Short mmCIF file of C-alpha atoms in Angstrom, two decimals:
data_model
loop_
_atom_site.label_atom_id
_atom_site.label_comp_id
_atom_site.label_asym_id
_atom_site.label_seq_id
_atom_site.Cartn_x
_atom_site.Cartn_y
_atom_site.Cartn_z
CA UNK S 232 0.00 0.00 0.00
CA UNK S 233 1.09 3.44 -0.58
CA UNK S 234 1.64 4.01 3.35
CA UNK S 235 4.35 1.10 3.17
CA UNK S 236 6.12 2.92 0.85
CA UNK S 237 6.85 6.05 3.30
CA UNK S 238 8.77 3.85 5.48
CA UNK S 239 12.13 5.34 6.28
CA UNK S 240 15.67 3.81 4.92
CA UNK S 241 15.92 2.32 7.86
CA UNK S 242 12.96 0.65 8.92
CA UNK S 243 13.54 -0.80 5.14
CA UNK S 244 16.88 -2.31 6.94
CA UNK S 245 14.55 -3.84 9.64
CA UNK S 246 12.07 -4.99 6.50
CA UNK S 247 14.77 -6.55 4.61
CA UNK S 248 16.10 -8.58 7.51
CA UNK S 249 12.80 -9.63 8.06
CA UNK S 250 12.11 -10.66 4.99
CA UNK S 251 15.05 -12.92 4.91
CA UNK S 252 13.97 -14.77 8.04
CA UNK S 253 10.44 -15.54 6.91
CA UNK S 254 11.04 -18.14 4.43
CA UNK S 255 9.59 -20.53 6.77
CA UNK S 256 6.13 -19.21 6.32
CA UNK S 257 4.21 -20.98 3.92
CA UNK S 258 1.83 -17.97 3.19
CA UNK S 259 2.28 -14.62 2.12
CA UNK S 260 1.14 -12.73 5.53
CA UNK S 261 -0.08 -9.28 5.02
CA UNK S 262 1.27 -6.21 4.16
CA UNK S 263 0.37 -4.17 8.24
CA UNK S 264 1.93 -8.08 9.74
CA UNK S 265 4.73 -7.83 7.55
CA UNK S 266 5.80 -4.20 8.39
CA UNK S 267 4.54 -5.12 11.94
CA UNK S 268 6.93 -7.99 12.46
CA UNK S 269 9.83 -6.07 10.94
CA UNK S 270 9.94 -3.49 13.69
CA UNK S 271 13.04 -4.22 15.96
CA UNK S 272 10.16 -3.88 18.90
CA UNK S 273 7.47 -6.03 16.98
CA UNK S 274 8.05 -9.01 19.72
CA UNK S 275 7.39 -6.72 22.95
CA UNK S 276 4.46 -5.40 21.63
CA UNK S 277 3.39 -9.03 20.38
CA UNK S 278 3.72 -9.54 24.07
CA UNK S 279 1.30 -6.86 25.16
CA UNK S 280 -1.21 -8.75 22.60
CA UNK S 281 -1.09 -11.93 24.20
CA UNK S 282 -1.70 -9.99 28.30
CA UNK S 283 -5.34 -9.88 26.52
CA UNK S 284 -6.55 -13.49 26.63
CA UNK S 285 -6.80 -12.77 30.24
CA UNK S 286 -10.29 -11.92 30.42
CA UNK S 287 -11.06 -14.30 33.37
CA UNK S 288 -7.80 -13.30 36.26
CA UNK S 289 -9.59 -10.02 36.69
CA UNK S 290 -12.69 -8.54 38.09
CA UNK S 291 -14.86 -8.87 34.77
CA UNK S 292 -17.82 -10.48 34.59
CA UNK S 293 -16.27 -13.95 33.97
CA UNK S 294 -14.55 -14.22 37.48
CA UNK S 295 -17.29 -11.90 39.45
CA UNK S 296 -20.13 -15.15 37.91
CA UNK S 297 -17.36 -17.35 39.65
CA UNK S 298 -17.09 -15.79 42.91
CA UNK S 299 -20.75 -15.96 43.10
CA UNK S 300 -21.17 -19.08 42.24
CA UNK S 301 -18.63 -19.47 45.21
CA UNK S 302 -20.45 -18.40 47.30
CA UNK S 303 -19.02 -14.56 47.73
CA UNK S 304 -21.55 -11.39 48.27
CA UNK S 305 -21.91 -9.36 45.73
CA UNK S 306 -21.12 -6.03 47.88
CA UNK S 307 -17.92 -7.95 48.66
CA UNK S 308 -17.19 -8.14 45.15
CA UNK S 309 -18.13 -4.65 44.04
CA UNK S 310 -15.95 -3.68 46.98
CA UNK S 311 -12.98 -6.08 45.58
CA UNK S 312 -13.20 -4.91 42.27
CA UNK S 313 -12.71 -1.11 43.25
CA UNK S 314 -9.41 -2.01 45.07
CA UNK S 315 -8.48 -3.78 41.54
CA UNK S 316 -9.51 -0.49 39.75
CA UNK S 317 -6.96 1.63 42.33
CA UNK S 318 -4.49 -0.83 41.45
CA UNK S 319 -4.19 0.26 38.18
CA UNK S 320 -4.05 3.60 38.98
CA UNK S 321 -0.83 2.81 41.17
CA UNK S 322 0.25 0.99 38.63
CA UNK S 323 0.89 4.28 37.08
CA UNK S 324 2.35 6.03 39.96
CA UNK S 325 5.03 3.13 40.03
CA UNK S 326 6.00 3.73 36.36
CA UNK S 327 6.70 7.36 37.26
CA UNK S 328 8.62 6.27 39.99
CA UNK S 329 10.73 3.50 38.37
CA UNK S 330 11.11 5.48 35.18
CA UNK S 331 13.49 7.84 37.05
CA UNK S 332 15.62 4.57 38.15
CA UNK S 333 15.33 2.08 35.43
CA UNK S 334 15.23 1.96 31.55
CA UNK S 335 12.26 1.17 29.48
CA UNK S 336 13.09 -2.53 28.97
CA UNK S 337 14.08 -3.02 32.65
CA UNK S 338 10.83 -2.01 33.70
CA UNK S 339 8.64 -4.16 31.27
CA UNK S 340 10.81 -7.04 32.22
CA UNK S 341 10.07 -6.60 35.76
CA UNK S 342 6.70 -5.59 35.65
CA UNK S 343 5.86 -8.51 33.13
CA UNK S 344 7.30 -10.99 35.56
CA UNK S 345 5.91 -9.54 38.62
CA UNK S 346 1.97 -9.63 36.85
CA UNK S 347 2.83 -13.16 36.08
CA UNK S 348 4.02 -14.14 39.70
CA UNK S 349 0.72 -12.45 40.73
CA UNK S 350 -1.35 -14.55 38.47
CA UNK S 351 0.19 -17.57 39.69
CA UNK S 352 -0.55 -16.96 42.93
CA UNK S 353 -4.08 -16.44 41.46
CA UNK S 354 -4.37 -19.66 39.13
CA UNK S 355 -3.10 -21.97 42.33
CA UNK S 356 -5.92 -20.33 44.76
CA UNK S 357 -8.25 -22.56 42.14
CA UNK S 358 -6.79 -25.82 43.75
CA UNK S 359 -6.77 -24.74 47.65
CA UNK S 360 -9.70 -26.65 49.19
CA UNK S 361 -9.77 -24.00 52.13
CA UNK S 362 -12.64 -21.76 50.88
CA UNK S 363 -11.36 -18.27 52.64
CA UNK S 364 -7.63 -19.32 51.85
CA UNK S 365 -8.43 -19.68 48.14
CA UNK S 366 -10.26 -16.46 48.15
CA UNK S 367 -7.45 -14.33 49.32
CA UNK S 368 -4.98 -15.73 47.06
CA UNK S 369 -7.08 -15.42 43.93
CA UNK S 370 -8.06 -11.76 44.97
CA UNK S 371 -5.11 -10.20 46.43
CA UNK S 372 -3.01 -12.08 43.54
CA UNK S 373 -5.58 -10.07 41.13
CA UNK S 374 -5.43 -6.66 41.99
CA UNK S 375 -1.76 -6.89 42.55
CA UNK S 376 -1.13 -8.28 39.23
CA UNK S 377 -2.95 -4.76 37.98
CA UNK S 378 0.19 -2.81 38.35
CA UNK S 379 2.21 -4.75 36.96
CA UNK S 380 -0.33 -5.00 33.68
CA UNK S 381 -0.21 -1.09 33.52
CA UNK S 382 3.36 -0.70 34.10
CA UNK S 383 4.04 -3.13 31.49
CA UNK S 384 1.27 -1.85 28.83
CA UNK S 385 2.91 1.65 29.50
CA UNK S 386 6.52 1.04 29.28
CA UNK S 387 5.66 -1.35 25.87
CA UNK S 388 3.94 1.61 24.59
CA UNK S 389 6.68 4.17 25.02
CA UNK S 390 9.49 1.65 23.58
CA UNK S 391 6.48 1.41 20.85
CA UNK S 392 6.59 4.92 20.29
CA UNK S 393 10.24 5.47 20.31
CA UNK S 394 11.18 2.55 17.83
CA UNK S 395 8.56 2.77 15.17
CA UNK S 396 9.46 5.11 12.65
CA UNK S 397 6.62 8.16 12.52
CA UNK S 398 5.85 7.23 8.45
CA UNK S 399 4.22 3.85 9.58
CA UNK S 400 3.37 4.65 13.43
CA UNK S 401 -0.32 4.96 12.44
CA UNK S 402 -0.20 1.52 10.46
CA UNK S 403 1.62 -0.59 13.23
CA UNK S 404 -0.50 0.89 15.91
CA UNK S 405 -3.81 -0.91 13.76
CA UNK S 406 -2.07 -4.14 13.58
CA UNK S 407 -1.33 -3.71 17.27
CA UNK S 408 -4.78 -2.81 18.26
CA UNK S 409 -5.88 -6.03 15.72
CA UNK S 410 -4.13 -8.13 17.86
CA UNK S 411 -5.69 -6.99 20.82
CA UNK S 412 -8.56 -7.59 19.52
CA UNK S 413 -7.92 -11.06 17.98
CA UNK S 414 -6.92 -12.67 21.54
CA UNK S 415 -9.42 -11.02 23.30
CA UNK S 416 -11.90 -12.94 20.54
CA UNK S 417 -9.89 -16.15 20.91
CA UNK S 418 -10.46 -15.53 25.02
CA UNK S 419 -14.28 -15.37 24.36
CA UNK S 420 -14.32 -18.19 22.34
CA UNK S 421 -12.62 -20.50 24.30
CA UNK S 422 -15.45 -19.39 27.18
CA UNK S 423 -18.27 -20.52 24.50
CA UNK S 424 -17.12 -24.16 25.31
CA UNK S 425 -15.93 -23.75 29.00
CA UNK S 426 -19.09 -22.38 30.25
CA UNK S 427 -19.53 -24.88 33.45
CA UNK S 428 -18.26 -22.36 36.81
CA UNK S 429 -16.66 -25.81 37.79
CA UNK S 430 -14.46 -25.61 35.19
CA UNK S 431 -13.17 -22.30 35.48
CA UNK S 432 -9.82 -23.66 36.26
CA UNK S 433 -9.47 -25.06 32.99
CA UNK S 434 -11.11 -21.96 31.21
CA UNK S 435 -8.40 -19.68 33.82
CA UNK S 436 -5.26 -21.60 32.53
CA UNK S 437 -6.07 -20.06 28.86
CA UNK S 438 -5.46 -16.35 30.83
CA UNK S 439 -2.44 -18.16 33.14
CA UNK S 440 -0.67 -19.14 29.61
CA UNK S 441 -1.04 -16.08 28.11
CA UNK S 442 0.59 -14.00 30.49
CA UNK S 443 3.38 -16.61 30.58
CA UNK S 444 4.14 -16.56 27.04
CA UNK S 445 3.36 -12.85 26.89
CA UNK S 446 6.51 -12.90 29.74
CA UNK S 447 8.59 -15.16 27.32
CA UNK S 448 8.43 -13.52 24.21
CA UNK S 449 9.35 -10.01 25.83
CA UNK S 450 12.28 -11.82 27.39
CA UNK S 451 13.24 -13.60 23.90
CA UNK S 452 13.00 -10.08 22.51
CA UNK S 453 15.08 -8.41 25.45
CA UNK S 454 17.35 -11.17 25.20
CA UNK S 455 18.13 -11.39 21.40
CA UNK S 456 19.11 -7.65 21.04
CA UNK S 457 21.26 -7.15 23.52
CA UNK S 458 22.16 -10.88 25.28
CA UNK S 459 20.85 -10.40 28.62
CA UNK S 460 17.78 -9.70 30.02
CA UNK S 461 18.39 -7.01 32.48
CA UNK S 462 21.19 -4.18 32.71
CA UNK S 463 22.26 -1.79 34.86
CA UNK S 464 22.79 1.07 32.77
CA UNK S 465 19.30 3.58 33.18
CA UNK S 466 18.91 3.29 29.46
CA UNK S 467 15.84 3.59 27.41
CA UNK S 468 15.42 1.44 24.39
CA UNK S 469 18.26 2.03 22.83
CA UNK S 470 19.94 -0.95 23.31
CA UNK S 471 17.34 -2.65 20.98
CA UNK S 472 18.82 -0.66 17.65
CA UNK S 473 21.08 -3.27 16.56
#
């Protein structure tokens, strides 16, 4: 499309090496996936994608049928669920706070694994036969795990920002916003089929996986560019541009 065609000399160093590496695709993907997936910072914000199959680890209408089916009131859970909302507001306050400490990719490592330690807490509540014991890992494990969602989605966002070039911002950001979309469908879906509240371990471990691999492939990308996964240097992104 004619938009491709703005893209800077160097994002069309990013597009050729890209190019070269997909031989193992046996389609021809499209023209946003292929620009997408040529950006140096395509595989943290692939990451960010896959934090939205969790649509049941939070205080949506998924887990609040759960909790009631549990046998929790429903002014406890409105009550729960505000705590969860103030948690993401922190969750901004601490990227202010680490941003004058720590780089851009330090702080989406950490706050990436720290959301997923949360959620583990979370997923292992399901299996605790103590009824008040399983409630207070699964909650506190959820609204903690907000801040580390919001750190993360803003620190992904800014490395987002910095990396793309400005000619093909507006196209990336639509494949990035697709893919949102697409794994928030796929979360949906998958509920369609795991409908039972007795199985809402099994339909949990869909959200549990995707904030695992969501902490894997930001690590991978981390890793790749610049051969470890944290530093010590207060950098930004920069160490991404090789």
């Amino acid at each position: 499309g004619p938009r491709i065609k703005m893209m800077t000399s160097g994002n069309r160093k990013h597009q050729g090496d890209y190019s070269s590496r997909k031989s193992w695709l046996w389609f021809k993907p499209p023209d946003g996936l292929e620009v997408y997936f040529s950006q140096p910072i395509c595989w943290a914000g692939f990451s960010l994608s896959l934090l939205y199959l969790n649509v049941v680890l939070n205080f949506g209408g998924i887990m609040t049928a759960y909790l009631v089916w549990r046998g929790m009131r429903m002014e406890a859970i409105g009550l729960w669920r505000g705590v969860s909302c103030c948690m993401g507001l922190v969750g901004t306050l601490v990227y202010h706070i680490m941003a004058k400490k720590q780089g851009l990719i330090n702080i989406g490592m950490i706050s990436v694994v720290f959301q997923f330690l949360c959620l583990t807490a979370s997923y292992a509540s399901l299996f605790v036969e103590a009824r008040n014991t399983s409630f207070a890992m699964l909650i506190a494990g959820v609204c903690l795990s907000r801040i580390g969602l919001w750190v993360f989605d803003i620190s992904v966002t800014q490395l987002m920002q910095e990396h793309i070039p400005a000619p093909i911002r507006g196209l990336v950001g639509g494949v990035q916003q697709s893919l949102n979309a697409f794994f928030t469908l796929v979360a949906y879906a998958v509920g369609l089929f795991i409908s039972n509240p007795k199985f809402f371990h099994i339909y949990a471990s869909t959200a549990y996986c995707g904030v695992g691999l969501a902490a894997v492939f930001f690590a991978q990308c981390v890793f790749a560019r610049r051969g470890r996964l944290f530093s010590s240097n207060a950098c930004s992104g920069a160490e991404l541009d090789v």
